[in-house]
Coordinates of C-alpha atoms in Angstrom, one line a residue:
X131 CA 0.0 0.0 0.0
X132 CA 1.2 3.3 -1.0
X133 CA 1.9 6.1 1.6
X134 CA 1.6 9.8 1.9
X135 CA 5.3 10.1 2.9
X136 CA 6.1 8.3 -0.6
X137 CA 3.5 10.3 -2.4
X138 CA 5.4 13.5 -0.9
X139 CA 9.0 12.3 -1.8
X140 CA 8.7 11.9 -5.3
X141 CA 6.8 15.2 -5.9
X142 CA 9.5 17.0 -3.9
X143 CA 12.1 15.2 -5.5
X144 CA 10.5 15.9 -8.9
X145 CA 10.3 19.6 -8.3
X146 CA 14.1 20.0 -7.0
X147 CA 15.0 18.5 -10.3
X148 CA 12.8 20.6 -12.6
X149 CA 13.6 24.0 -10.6
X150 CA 17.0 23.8 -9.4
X151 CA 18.7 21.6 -12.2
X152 CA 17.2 23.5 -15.2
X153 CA 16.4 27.1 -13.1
X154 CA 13.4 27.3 -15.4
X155 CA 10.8 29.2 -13.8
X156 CA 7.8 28.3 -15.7
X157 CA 9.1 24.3 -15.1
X158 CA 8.7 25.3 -11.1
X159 CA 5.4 26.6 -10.9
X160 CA 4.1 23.5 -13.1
X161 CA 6.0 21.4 -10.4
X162 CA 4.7 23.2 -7.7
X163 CA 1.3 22.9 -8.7
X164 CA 1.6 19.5 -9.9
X165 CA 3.0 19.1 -5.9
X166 CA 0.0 20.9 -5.2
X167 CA -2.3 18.3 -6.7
X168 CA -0.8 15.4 -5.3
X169 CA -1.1 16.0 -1.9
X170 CA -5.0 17.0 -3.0
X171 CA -5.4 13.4 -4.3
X172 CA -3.7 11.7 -1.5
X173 CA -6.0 13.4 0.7
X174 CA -8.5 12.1 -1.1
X175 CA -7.8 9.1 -1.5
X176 CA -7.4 8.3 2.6
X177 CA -11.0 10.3 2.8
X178 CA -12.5 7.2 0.5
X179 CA -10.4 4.8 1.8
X180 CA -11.5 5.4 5.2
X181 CA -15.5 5.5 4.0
X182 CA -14.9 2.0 1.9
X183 CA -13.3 0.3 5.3
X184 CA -16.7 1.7 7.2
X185 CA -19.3 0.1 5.2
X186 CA -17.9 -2.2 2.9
X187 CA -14.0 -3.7 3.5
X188 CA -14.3 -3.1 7.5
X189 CA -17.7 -3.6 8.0
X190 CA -20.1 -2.1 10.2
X191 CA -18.3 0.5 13.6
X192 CA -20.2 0.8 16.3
X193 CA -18.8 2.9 19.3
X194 CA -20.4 1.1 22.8
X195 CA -23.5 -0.9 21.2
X196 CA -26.3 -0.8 24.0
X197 CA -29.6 -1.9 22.9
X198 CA -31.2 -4.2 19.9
X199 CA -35.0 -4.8 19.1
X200 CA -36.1 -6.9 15.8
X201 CA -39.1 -6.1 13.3
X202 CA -41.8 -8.4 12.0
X203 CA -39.5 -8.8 8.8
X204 CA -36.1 -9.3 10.9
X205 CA -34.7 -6.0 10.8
X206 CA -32.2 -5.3 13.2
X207 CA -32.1 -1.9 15.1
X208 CA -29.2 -1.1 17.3
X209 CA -28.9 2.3 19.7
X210 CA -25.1 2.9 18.9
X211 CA -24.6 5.1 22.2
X212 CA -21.2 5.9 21.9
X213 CA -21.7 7.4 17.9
X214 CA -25.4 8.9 19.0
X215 CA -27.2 7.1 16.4
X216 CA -29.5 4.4 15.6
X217 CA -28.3 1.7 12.8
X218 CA -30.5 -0.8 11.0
X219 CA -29.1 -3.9 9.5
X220 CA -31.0 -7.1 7.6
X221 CA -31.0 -10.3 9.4
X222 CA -27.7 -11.4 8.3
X223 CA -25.9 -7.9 9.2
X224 CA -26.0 -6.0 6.1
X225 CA -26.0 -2.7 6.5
X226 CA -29.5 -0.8 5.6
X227 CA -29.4 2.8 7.2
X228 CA -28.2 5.2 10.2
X229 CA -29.7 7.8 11.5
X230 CA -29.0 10.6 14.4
X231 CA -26.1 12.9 15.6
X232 CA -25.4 14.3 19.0
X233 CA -27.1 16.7 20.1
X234 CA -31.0 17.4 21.9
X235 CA -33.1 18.8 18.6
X236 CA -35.6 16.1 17.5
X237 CA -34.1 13.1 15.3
X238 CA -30.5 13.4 17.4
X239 CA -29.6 11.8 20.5
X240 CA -27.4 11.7 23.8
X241 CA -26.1 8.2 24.7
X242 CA -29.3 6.4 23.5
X243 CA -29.5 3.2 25.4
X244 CA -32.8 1.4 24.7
X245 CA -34.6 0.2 21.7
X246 CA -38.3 -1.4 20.8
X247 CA -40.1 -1.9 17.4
X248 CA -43.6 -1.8 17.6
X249 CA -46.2 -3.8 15.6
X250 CA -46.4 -1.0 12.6
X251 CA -42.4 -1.0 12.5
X252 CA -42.1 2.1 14.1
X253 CA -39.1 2.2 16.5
X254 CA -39.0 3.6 20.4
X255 CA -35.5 5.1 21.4
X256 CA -34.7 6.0 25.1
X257 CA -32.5 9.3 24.4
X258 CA -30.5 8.7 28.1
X259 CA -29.1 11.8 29.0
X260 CA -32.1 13.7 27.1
X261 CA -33.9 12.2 29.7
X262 CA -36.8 11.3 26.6
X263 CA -37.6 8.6 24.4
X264 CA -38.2 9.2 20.8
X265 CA -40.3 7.4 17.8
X266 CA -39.3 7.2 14.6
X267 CA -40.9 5.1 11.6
X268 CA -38.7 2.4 10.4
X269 CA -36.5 4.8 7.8
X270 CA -35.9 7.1 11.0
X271 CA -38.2 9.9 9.9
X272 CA -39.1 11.8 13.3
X273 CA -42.7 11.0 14.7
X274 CA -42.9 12.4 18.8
X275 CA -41.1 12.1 21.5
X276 CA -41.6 12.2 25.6
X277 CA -40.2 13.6 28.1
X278 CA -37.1 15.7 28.1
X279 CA -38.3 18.3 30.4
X280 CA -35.5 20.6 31.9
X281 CA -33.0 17.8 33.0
X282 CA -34.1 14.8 35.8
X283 CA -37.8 14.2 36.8
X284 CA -39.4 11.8 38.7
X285 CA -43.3 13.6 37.9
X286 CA -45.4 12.1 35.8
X287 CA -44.5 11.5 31.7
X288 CA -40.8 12.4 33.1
X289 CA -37.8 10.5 33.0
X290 CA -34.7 10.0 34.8
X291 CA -32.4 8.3 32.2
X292 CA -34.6 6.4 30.4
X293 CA -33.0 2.8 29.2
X294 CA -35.2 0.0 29.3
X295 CA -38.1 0.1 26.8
X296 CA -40.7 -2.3 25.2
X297 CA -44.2 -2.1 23.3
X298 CA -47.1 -4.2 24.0
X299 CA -49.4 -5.8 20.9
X300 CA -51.8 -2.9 21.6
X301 CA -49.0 -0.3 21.4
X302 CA -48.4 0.3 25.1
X303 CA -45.2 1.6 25.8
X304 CA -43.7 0.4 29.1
X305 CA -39.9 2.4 30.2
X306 CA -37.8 1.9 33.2
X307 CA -35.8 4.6 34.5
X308 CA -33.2 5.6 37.8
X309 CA -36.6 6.7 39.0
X310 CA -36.7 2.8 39.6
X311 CA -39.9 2.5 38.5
X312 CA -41.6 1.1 35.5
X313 CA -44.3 3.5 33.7
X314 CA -47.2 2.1 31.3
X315 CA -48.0 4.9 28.1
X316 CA -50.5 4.4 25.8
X317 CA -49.7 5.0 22.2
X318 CA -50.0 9.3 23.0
X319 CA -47.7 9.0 25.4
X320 CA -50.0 9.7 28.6
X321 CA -49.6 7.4 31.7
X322 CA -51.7 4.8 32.5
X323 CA -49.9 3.5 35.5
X324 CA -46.6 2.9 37.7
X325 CA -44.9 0.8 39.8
X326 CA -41.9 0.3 41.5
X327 CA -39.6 2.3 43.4
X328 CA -36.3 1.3 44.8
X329 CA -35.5 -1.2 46.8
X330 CA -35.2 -5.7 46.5
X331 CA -38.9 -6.6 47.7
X332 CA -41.3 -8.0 44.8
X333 CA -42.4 -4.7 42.7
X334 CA -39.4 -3.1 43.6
X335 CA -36.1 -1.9 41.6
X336 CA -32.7 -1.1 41.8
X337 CA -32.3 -0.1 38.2
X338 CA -34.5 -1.7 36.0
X339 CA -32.4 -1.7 32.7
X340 CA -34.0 -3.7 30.5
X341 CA -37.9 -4.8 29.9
X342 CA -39.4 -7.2 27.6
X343 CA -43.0 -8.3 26.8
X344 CA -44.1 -11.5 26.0
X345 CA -47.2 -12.2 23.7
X346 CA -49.3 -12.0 26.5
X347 CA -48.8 -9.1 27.6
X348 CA -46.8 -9.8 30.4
X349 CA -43.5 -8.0 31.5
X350 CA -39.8 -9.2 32.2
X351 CA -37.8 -6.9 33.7
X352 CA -33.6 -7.3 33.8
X353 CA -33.5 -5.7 38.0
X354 CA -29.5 -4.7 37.4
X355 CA -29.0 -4.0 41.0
X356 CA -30.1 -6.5 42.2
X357 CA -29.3 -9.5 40.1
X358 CA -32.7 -11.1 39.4
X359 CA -35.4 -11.3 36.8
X360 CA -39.1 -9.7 37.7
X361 CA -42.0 -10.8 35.7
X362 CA -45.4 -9.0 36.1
X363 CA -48.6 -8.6 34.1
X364 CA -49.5 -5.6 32.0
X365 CA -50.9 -3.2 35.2
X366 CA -48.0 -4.3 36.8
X367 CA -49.1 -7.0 38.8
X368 CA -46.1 -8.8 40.4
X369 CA -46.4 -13.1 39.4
X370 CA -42.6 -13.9 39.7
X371 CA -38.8 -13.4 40.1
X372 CA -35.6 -15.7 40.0
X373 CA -31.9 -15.2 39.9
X374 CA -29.6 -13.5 42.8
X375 CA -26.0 -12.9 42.7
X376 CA -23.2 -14.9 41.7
X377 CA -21.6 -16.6 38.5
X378 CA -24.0 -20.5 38.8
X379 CA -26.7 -21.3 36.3
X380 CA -29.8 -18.7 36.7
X381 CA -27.5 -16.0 38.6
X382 CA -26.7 -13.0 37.4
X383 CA -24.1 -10.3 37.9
X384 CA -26.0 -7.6 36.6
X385 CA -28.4 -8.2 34.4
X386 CA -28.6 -5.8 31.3
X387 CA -30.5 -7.2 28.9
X388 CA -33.6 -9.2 28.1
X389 CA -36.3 -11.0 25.3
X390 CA -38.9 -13.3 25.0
X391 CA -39.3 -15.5 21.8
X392 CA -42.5 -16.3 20.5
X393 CA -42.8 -19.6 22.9
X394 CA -42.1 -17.8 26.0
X395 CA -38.5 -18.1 26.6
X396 CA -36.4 -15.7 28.1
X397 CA -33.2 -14.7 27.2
X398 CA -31.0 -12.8 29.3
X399 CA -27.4 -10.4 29.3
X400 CA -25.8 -11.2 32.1
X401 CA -23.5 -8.3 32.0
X402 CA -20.3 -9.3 34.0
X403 CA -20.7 -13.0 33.7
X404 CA -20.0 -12.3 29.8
X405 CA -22.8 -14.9 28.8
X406 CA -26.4 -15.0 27.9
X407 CA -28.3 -17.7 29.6
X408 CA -31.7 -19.0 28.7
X409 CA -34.8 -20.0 30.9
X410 CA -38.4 -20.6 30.6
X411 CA -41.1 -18.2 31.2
X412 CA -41.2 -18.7 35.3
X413 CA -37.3 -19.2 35.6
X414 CA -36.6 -22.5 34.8
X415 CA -32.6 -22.8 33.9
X416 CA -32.5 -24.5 30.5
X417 CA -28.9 -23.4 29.0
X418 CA -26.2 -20.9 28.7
X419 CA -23.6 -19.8 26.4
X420 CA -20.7 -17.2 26.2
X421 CA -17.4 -16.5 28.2
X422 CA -15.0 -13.3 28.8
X423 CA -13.4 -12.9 25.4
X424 CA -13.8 -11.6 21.4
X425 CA -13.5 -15.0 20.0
X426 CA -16.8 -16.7 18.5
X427 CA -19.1 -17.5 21.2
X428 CA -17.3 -15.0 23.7
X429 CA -18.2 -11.8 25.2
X430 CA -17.3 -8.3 26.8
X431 CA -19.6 -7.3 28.5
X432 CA -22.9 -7.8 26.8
X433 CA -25.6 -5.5 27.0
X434 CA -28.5 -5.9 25.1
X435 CA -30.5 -9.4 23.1
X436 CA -33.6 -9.4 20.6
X437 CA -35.0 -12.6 19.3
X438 CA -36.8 -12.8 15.9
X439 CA -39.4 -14.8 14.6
X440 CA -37.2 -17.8 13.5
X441 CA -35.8 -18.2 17.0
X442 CA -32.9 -16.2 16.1
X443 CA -30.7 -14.6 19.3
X444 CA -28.9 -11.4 19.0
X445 CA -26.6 -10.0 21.3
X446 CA -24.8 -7.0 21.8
X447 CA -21.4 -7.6 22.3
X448 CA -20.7 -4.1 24.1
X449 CA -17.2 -4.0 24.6
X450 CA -15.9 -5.4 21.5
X451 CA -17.9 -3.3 19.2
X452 CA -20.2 -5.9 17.6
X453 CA -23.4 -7.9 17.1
X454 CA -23.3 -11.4 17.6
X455 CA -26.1 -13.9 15.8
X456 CA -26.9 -17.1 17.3
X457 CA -29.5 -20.6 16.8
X458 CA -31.9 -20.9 20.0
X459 CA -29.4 -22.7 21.3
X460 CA -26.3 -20.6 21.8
X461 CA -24.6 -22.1 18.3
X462 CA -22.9 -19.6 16.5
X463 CA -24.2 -18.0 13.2
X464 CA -21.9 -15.0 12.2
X465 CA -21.3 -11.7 13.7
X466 CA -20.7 -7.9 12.2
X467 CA -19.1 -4.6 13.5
X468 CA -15.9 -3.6 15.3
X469 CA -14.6 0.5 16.7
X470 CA -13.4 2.8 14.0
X471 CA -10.3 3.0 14.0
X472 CA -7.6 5.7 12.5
X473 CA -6.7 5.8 9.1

């Protein structure tokens, strides 16, 4: 591969011997411009090098991957929190559109975390540190958005860093925040009821970071402080929890991510244990996969998992930069992404 420091030696060489040798002035203003438009090419060329490596030759960069939801027709979404922007892929990780900057204006983002798609295909973002959530249809146009109101709130409609997220069949929109609560919205965005607060009784939260809803209706919640699963109905009823601390089959050292499949079963980020594991719908341990790594199969630090209708996994492998696709039962598909790095 060629270099700018080559490019630059032959053009300076080149005009020392058609300036100095010859003392032809004409001969060293075509030399300097031709230097001129060298350096104007190599530039160029690096600018569309670096754009091929992002999309094509290097793949899809993400910058801190957080959360993942699925359409009807397998379309991936991913909150890219560290870029401040929301990417959309095809099932097998093509690359399909982006969307977002940073900023607060409608359409850009501050660390979003949390992801949904609803039944329509219209996607729910929890803007974190705009303390909103936003909806977008599935191109990315700008829809509405909630919240946002002068920094932390704990009122009602307010959020508190918004990350988990999830939409019912009916289009209720259910968010946890550091207000450790969960709230219910209907489609408008008004409140139909809460629950929560903090604490480790049943009902209670020490940041809920993740939700999920099963076809039911009901809710899983990924309880991050206090290392267990919460499952409730759709007002919020409390039916069940499992899961405490430590590194065994059904613990959890900080949950961060959840989904349901179409037959119930739950699939969870277990955040420091650098594995998803796998459960039925009351808690029953069925399998795990995943260790501290970036090989096939490995993780660091995983944060978010969406299942599609085939039985598909996806995880967020946070910490190296990627999406990982797996079977129902933890075999390895393929996986996409990595970090930008400098050209």
């Amino acid at each position: 591969m060629f270099s700018i420091d080559i490019f630059l030696t032959v053009a300076v060489a080149f005009s020392l011997e058609n300036s100095t040798a010859k003392g032809d002035i004409m001969k060293r203003a075509r030399a300097l411009r031709f230097l001129a438009l060298l350096c104007l090419c190599v530039v160029c060329f690096f600018l569309l090098r670096s754009a091929w490596r992002r999309w094509e030759g290097g793949g899809p960069q993400f910058h801190n991957p957080y959360g993942i939801a699925v359409d009807s027709s397998g379309n991936l979404f991913v909150a890219d929190w560290g870029n401040h922007r929301i990417q959309k892929f095809d099932s097998s990780g093509k690359f399909l559109r982006k969307w977002g900057s940073f900023g607060g204006e409608d359409g850009q983002f501050h660390d979003p975390m949390g992801i949904a798609v609803d039944f329509s295909g219209n996607v729910y973002v929890a803007d974190t540190s705009n303390q909103r959530f936003q909806k977008f249809d599935s191109c990315g146009k700008f829809l509405t958005k909630w919240g946002g109101w002068g920094g932390r709130a704990s009122g009602e409609g307010a959020f508190s860093r918004p990350q988990g997220i999830a939409v019912d069949s009916s289009g209720n929109i259910f968010v946890g925040d550091e207000n450790h609560r969960i709230q219910k919205l209907d489609s408008s965005g008004r409140r139909l009821v809460q629950w929560g607060g903090k604490g480790s009784n049943d009902g209670e939260f020490d940041h809920p970071w993740a939700i999920a809803v099963d076809s039911s209706g009901n809710l899983f919640v990924a309880d991050w402080g206090n290392h267990h699963i919460q499952k409730f109905d759709s007002s919020g009823k409390f039916i069940a929890k499992w899961g405490s601390e430590g590194s065994g089959d059904g613990q959890f050292s900080h949950p961060s991510g959840i989904a349901v499949d179409s037959s119930g079963n739950v699939f969870v980020a277990d955040w420091e244990n650098h594995r998803v594991q796998k459960f039925g719908s009351y808690g029953k341990f069925l399998t795990k996969w995943g260790s501290k790594g970036s090989g096939n199969e490995q993780f660091r630090f995983p944060r978010g998992v969406a299942v599609d209708s085939k039985g598909n996994v996806f995880v967020v492998d946070t910490k190296n930069d990627r999406i990982q696709k797996f079977d129902s039962s933890g075999n390895f598909l393929t996986k996409w992404g990595s970090r930008p790095s400098a050209d």
